[in-house]
Coordinates of N, CA and C in Angstrom, one line a residue:
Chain A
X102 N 188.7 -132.5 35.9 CA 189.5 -133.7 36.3 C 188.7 -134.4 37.4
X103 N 189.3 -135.5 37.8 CA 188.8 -136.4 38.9 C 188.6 -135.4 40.3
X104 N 187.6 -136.0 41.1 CA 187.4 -135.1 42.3 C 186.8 -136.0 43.0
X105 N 187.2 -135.7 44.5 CA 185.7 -136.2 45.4 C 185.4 -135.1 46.3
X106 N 184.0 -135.4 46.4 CA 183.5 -134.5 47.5 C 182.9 -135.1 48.6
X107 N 183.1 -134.5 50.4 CA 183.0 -135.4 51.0 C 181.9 -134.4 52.2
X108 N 180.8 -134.5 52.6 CA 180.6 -133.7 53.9 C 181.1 -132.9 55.2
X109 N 180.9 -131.3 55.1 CA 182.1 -131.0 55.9 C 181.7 -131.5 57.4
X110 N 182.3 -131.5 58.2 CA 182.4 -131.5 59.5 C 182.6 -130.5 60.5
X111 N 182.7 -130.7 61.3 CA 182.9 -132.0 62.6 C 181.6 -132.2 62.2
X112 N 181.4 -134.0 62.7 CA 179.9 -134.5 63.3 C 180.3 -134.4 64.4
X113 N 179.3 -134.3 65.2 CA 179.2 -135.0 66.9 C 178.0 -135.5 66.9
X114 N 178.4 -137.0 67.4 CA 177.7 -137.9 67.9 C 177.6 -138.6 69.0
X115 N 176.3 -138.9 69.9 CA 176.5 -139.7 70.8 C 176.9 -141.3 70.7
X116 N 177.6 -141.8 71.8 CA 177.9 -143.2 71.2 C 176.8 -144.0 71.3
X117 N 176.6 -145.0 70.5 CA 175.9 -146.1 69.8 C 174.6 -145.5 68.7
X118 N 175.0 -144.1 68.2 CA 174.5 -143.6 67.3 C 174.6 -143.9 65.8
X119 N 173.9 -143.6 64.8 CA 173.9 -144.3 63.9 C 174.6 -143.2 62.7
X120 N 176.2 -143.5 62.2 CA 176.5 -142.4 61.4 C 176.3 -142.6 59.7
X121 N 176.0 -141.9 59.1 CA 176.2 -141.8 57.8 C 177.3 -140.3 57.5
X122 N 178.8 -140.6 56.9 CA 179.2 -139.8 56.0 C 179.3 -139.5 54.6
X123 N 178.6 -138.8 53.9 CA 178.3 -138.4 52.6 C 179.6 -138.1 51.9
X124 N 179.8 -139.5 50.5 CA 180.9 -139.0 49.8 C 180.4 -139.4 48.5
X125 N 180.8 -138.2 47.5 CA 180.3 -138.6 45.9 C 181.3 -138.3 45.2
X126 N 181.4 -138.5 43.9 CA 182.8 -138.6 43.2 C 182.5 -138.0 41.8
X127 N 183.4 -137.7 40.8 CA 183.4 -137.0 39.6 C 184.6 -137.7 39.0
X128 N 184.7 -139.0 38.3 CA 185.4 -139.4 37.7 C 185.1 -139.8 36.2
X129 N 185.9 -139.7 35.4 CA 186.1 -140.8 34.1 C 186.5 -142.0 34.1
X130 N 186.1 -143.0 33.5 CA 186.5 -144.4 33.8 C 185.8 -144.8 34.6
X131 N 186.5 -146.0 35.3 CA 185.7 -146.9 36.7 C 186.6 -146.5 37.5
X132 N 187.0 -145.3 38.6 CA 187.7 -145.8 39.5 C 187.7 -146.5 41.0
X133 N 188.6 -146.9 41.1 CA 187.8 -147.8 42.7 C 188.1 -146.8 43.8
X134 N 187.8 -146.8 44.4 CA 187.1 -145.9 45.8 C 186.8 -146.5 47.1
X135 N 187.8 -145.5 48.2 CA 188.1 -145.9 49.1 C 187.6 -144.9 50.3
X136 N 187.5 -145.5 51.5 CA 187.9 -144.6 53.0 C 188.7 -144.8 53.7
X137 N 189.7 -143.7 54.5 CA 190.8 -143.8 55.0 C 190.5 -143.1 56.2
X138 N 190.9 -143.6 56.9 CA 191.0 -142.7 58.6 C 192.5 -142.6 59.4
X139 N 192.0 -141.7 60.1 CA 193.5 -141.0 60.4 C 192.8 -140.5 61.9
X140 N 193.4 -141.6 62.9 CA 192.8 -141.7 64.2 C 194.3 -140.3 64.5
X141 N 193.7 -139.6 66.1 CA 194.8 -138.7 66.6 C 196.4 -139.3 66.5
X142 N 197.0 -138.4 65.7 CA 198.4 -138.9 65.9 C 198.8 -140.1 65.4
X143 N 198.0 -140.5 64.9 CA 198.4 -141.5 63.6 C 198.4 -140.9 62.5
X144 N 199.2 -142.0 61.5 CA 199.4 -142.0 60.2 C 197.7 -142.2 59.5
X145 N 197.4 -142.0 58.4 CA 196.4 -142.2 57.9 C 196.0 -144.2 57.3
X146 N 195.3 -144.5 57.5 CA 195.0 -146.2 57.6 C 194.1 -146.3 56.7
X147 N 194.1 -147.4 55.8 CA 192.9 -148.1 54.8 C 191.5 -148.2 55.8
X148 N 190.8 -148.0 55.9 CA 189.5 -148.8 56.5 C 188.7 -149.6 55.8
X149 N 188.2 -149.3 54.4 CA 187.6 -149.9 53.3 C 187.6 -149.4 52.2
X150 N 187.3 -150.4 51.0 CA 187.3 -150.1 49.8 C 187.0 -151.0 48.9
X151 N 186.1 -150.8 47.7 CA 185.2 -151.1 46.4 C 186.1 -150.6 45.3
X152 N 185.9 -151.5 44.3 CA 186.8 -151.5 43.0 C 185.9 -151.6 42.1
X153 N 184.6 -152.3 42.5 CA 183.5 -151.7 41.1 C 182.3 -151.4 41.4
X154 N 181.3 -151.4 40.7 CA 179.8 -150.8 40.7 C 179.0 -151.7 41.8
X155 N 178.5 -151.4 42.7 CA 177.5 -152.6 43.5 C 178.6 -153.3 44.4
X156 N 179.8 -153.0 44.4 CA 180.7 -153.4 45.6 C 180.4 -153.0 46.8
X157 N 180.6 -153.8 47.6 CA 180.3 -153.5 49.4 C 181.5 -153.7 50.3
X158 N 182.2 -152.5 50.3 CA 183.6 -152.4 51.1 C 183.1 -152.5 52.6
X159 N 183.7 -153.0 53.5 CA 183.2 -153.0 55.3 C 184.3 -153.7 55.7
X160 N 184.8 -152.7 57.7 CA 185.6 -153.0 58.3 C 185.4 -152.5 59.7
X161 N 185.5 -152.9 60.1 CA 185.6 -152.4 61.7 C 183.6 -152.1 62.0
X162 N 183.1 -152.8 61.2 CA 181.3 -152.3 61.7 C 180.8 -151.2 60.7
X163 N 182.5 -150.3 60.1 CA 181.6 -149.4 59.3 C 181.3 -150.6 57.4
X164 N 180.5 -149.2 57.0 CA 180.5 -150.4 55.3 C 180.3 -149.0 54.5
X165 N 180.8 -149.2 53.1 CA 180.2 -148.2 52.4 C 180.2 -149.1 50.8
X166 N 178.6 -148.5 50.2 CA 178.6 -149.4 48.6 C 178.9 -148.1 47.7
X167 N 179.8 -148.8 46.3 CA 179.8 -148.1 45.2 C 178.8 -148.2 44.4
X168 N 178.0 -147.0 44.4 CA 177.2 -146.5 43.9 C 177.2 -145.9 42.4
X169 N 177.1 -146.5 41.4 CA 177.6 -145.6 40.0 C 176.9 -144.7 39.5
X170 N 175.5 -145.1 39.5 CA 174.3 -144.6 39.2 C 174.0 -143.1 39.8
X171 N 174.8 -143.2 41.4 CA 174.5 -141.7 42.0 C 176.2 -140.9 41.9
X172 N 177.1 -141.9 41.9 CA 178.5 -141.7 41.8 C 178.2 -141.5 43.5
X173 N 178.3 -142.4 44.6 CA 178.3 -142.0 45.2 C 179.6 -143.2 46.3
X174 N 180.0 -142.6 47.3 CA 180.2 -144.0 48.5 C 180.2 -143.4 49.4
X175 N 178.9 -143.5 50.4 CA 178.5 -143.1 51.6 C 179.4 -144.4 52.7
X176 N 179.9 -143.1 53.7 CA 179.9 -144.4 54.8 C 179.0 -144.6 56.0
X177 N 179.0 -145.8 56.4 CA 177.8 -146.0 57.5 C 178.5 -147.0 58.4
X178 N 177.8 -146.6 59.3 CA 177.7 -147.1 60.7 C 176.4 -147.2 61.4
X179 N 176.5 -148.7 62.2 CA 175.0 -148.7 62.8 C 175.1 -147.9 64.0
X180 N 176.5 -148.3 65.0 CA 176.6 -148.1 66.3 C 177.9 -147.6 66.6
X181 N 178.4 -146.4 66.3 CA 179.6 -145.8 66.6 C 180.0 -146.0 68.0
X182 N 181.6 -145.6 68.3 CA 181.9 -145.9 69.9 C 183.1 -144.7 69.7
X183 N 182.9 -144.5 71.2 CA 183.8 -143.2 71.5 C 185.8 -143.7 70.5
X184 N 185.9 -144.8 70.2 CA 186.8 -144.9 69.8 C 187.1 -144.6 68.3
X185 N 186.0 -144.3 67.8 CA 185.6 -144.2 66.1 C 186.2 -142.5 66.0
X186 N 186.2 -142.0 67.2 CA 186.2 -140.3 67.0 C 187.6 -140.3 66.3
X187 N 187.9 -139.9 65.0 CA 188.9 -139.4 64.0 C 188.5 -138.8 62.6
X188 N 189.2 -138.7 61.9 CA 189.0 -137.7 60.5 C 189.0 -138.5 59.5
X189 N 187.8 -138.7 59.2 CA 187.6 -140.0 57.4 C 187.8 -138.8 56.4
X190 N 188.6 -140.1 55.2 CA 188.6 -139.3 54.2 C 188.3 -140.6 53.0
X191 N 187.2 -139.9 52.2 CA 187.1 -140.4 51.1 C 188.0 -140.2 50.0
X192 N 188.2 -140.7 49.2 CA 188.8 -141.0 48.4 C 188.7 -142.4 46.7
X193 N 189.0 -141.3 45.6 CA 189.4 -142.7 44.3 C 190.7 -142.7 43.9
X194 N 190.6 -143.3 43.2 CA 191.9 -144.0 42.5 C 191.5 -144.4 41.1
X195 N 192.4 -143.2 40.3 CA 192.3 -143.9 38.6 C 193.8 -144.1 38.8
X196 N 194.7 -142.7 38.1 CA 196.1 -143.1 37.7 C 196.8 -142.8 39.2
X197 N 196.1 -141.9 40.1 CA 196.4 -141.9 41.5 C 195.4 -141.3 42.4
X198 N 195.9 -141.5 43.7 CA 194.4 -141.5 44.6 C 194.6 -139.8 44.9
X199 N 193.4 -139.3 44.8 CA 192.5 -138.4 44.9 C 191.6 -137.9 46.4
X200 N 192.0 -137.6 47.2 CA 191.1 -137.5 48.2 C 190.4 -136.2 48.6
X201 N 189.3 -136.5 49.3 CA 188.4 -135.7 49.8 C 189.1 -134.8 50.8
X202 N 188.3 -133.5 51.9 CA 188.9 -132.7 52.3 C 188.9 -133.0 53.6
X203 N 188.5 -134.6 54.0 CA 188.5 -135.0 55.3 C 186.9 -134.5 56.2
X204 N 186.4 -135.4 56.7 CA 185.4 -135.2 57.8 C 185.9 -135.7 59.5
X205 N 185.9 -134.7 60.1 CA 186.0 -135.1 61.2 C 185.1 -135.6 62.3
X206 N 185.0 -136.0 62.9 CA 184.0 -137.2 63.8 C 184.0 -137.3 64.8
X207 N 183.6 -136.5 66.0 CA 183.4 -136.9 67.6 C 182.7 -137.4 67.9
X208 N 183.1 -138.5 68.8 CA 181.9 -139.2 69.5 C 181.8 -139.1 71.0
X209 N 180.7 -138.8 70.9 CA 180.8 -138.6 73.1 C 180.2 -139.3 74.0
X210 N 180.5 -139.9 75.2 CA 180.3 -141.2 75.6 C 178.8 -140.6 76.0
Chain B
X146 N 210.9 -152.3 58.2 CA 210.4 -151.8 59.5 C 208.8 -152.2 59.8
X147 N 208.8 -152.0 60.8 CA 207.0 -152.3 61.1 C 206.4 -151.3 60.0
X148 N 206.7 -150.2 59.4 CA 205.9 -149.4 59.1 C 206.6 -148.3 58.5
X149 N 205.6 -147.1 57.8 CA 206.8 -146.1 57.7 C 207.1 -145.0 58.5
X150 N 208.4 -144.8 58.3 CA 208.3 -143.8 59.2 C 209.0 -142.3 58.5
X151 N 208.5 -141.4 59.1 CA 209.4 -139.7 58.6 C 209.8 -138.8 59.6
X152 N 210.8 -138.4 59.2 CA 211.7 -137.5 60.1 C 212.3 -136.4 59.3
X153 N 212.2 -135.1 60.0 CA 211.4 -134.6 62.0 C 209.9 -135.0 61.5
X154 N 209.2 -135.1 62.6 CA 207.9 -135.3 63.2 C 207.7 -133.4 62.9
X155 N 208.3 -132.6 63.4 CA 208.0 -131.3 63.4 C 208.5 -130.2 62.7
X156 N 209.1 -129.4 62.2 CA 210.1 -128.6 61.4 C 209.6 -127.5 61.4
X157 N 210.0 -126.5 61.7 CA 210.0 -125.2 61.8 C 210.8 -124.1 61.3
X158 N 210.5 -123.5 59.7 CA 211.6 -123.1 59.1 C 211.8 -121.2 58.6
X159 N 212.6 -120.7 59.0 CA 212.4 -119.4 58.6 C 211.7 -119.4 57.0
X160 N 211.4 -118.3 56.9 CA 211.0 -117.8 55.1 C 212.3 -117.8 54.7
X161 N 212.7 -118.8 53.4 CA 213.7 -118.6 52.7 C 214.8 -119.7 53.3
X162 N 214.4 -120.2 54.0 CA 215.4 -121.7 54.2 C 215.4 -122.7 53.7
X163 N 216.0 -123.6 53.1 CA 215.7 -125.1 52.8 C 215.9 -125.9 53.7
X164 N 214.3 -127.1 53.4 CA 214.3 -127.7 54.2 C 214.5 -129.5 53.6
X165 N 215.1 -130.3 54.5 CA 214.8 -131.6 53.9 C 214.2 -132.2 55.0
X166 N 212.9 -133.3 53.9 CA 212.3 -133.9 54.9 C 212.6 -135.8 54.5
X167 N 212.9 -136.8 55.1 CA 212.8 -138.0 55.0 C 211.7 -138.9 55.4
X168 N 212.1 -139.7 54.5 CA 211.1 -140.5 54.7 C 211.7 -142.2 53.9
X169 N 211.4 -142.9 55.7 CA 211.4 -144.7 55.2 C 210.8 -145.2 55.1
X170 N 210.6 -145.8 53.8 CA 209.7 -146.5 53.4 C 209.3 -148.0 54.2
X171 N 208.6 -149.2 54.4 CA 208.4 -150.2 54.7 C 209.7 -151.2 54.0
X172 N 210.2 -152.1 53.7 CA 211.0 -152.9 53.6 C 210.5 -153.5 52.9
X173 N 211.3 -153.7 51.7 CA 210.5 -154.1 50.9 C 209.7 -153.9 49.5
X174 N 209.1 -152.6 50.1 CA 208.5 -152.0 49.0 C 209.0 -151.3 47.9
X175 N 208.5 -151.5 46.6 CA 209.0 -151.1 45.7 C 208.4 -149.6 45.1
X176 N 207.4 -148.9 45.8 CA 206.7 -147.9 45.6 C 207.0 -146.7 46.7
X177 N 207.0 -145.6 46.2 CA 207.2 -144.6 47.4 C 206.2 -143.3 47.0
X178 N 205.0 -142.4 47.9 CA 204.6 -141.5 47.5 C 204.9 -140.5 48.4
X179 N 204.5 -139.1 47.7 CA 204.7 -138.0 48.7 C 203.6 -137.2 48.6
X180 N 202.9 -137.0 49.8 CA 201.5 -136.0 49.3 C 202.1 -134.9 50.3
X181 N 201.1 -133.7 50.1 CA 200.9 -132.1 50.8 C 199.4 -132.6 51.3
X182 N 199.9 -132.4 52.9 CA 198.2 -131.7 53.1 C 198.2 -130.9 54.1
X183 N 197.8 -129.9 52.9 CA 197.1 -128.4 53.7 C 196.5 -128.3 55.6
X184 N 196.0 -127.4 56.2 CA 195.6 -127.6 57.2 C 193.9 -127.5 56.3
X185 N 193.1 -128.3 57.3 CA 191.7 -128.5 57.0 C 191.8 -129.2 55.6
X186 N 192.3 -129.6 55.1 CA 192.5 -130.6 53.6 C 192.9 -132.0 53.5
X187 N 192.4 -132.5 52.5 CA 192.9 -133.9 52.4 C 194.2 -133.6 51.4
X188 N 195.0 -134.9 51.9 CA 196.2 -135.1 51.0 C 196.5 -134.7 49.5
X189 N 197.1 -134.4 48.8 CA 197.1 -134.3 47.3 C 198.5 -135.0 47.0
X190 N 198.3 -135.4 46.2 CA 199.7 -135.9 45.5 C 200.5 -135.2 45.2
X191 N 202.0 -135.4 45.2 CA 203.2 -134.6 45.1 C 204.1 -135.9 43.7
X192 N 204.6 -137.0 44.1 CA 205.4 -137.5 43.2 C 205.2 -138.8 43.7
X193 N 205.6 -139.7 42.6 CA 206.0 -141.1 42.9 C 206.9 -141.5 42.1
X194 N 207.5 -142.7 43.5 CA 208.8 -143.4 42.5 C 208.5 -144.5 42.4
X195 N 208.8 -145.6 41.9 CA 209.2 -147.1 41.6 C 210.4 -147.5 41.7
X196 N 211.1 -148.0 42.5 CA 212.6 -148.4 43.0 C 212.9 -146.5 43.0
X197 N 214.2 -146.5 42.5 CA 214.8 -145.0 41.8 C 214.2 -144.2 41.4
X198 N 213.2 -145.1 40.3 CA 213.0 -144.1 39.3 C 211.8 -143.2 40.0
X199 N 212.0 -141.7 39.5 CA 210.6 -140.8 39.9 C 209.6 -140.3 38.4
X200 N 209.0 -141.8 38.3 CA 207.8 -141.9 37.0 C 206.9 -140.6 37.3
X201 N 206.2 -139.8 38.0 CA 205.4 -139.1 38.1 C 205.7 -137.8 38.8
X202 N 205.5 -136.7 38.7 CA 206.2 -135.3 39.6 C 204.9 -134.2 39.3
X203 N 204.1 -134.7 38.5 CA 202.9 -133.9 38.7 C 202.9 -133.1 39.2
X204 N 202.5 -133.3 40.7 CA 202.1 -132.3 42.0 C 203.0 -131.8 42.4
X205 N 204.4 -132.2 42.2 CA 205.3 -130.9 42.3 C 204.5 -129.6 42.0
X206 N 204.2 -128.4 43.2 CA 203.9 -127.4 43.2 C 204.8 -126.0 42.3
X207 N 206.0 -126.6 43.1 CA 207.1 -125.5 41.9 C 208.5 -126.3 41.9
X208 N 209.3 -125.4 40.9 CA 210.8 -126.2 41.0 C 211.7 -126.0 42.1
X209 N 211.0 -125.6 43.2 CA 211.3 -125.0 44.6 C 211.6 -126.7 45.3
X210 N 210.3 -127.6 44.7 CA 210.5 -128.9 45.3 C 211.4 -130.2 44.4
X211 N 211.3 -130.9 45.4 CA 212.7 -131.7 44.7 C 212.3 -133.0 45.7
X212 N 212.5 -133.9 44.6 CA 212.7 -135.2 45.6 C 213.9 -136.1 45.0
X213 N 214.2 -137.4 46.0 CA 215.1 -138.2 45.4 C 214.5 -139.2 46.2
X214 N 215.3 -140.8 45.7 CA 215.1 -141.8 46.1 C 216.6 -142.8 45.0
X215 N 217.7 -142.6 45.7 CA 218.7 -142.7 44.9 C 219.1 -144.0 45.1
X216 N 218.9 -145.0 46.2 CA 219.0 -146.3 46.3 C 217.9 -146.8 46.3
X217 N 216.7 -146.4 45.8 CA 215.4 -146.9 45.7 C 214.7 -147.6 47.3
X218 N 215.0 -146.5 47.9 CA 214.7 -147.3 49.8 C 214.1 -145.6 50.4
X219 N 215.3 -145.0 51.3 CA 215.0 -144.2 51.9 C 214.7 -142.7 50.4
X220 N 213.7 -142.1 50.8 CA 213.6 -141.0 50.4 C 213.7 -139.9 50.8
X221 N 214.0 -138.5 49.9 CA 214.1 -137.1 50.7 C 213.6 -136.4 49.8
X222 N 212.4 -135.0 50.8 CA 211.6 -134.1 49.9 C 212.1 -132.9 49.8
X223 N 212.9 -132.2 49.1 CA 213.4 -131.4 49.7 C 212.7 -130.0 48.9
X224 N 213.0 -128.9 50.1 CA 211.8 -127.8 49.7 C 213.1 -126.3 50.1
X225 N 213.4 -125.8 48.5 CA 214.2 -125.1 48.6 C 213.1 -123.2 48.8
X226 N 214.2 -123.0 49.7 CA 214.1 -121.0 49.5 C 212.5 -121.4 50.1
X227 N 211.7 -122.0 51.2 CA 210.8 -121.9 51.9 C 209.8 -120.6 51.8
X228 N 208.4 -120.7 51.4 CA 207.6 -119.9 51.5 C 206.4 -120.2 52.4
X229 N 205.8 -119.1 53.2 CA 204.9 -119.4 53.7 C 203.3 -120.7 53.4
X230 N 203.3 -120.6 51.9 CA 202.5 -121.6 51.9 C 203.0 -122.4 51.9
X231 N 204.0 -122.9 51.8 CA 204.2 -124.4 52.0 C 204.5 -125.0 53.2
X232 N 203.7 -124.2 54.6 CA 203.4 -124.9 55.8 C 202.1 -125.6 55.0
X233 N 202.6 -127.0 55.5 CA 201.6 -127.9 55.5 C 202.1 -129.3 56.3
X234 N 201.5 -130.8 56.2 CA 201.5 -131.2 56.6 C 202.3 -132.5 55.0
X235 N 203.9 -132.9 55.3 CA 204.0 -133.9 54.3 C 203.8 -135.5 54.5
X236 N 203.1 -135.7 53.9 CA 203.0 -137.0 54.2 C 203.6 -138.1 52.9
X237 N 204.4 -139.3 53.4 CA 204.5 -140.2 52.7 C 204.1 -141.9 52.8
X238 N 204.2 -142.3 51.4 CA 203.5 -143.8 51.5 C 204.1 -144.5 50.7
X239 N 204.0 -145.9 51.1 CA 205.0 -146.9 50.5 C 204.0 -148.2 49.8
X240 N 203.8 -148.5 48.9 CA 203.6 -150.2 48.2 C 204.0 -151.1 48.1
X241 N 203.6 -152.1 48.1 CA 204.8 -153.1 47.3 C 205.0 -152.7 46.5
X242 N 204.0 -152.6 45.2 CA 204.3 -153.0 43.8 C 203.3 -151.8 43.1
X243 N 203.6 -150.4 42.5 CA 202.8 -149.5 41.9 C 201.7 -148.7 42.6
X244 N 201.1 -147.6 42.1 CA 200.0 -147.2 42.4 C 198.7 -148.0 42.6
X245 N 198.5 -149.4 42.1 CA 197.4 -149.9 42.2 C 197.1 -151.0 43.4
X246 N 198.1 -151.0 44.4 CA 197.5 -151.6 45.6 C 197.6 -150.7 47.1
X247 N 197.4 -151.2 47.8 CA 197.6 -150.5 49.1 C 198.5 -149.9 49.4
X248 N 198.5 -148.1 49.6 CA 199.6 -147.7 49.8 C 199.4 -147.3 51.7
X249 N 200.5 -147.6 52.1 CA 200.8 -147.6 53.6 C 201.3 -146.2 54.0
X250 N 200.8 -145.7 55.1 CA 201.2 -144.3 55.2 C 201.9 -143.8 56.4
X251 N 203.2 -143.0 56.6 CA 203.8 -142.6 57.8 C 202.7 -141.4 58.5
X252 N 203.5 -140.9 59.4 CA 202.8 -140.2 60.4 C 202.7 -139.1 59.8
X253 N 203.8 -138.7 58.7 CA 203.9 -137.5 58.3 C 205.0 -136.2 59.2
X254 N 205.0 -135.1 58.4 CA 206.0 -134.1 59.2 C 205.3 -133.3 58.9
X255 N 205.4 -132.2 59.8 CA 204.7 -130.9 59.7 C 205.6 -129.6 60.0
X256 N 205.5 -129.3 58.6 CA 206.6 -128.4 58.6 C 205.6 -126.9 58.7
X257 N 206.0 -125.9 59.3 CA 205.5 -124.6 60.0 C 206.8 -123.8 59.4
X258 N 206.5 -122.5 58.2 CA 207.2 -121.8 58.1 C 206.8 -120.4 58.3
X259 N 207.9 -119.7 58.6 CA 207.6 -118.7 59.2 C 207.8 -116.9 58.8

């Protein structure tokens, strides 16, 4: 079946460091593929997302491209800030969304 | 409402209680979902409705769970004769219109059984 897999965590990073989180996917079909974050004590939030091949989802400074070739959607950041510190989750969507097992992310001033 | 919301925030249930959890959807919307997430896990899908109707029940884990959405608005998950794995964390989300656009998500309840 559909799957994603996402890099475990925690990262710790200093701030204005440069992040890359590793996410690759196992689907049939095209599905579109997202990242979601879920700051402390919040609900879980859209941050971005690609619906086909060579798409470039970006929001808040981060960006991540769908990659079909590697099945992949890395997220990236040039310059993280102690405010980015929360739990991304990758994630697709065919008949419903599928997500990853969450990476969590500190940043230290 | 601004957003969704679920209630309790916290629940804490002996082994063998039933629990119900709610959840309001945004205003509006015509979609409602319900995921499980584990501790250290991402969400998994539990069920979805469209107005009333509950088109998908998949991730129902056993016939222990149960959901409704009987005026197609507020919803309830309800989790009979409680087992220890089913501490987790429930979370719900609302659409406008199907699985295929942005679903919005409450804070979730975190139910601890014991």
């Amino acid at each position: 079946g559909d799957s994603v897999t996402q890099m475990e965590g925690p990262v710790t990073l200093s701030e204005e460091a440069c992040l890359t989180i590793n996410c690759t996917y196992t689907a049939t079909g095209y599905p579109s593929l997202f990242w979601y974050v879920q700051y402390p004590g919040e609900g879980l939030q859209l941050l971005l997302k690609a619906t086909k091949a060579d798409d470039k989802g970006s929001n808040k400074g981060f960006e991540a491209t769908y990659r079909k070739e590697t099945t992949s959607f890395h997220l990236e950041k040039g310059s993280v800030q102690v405010s980015d510190s929360a739990v991304y989750f990758c994630a697709l969507r065919s008949d419903k969304i599928i997500f990853g097992k969450g990476t969590r992310l500190h940043i230290l001033p | 409402g601004a957003g969704v919301s679920q209630s309790p925030r916290y629940k804490v249930a002996k082994r063998g209680q039933d629990v119900a959890l709610r959840c309001d959807p945004i205003s509006g919307h015509v979609s409602l979902f319900w995921y499980q997430q584990a501790l250290g896990q991402g969400p998994e899908f539990l069920t979805y409705f469209q107005n009333e109707a509950q088109l998908d029940k998949s991730g129902l884990p056993s016939d222990r769970f149960f959901a409704e959405r009987p005026e197609g608005s507020v919803s309830t998950l309800k989790i009979q004769r409680t087992q220890q794995e089913d501490s987790a964390v429930y979370l719900c989300a609302s659409s406008l219109y199907g699985a295929g656009v942005e679903q919005y998500f409450g804070p979730g309840t975190r139910l601890t059984v014991t």
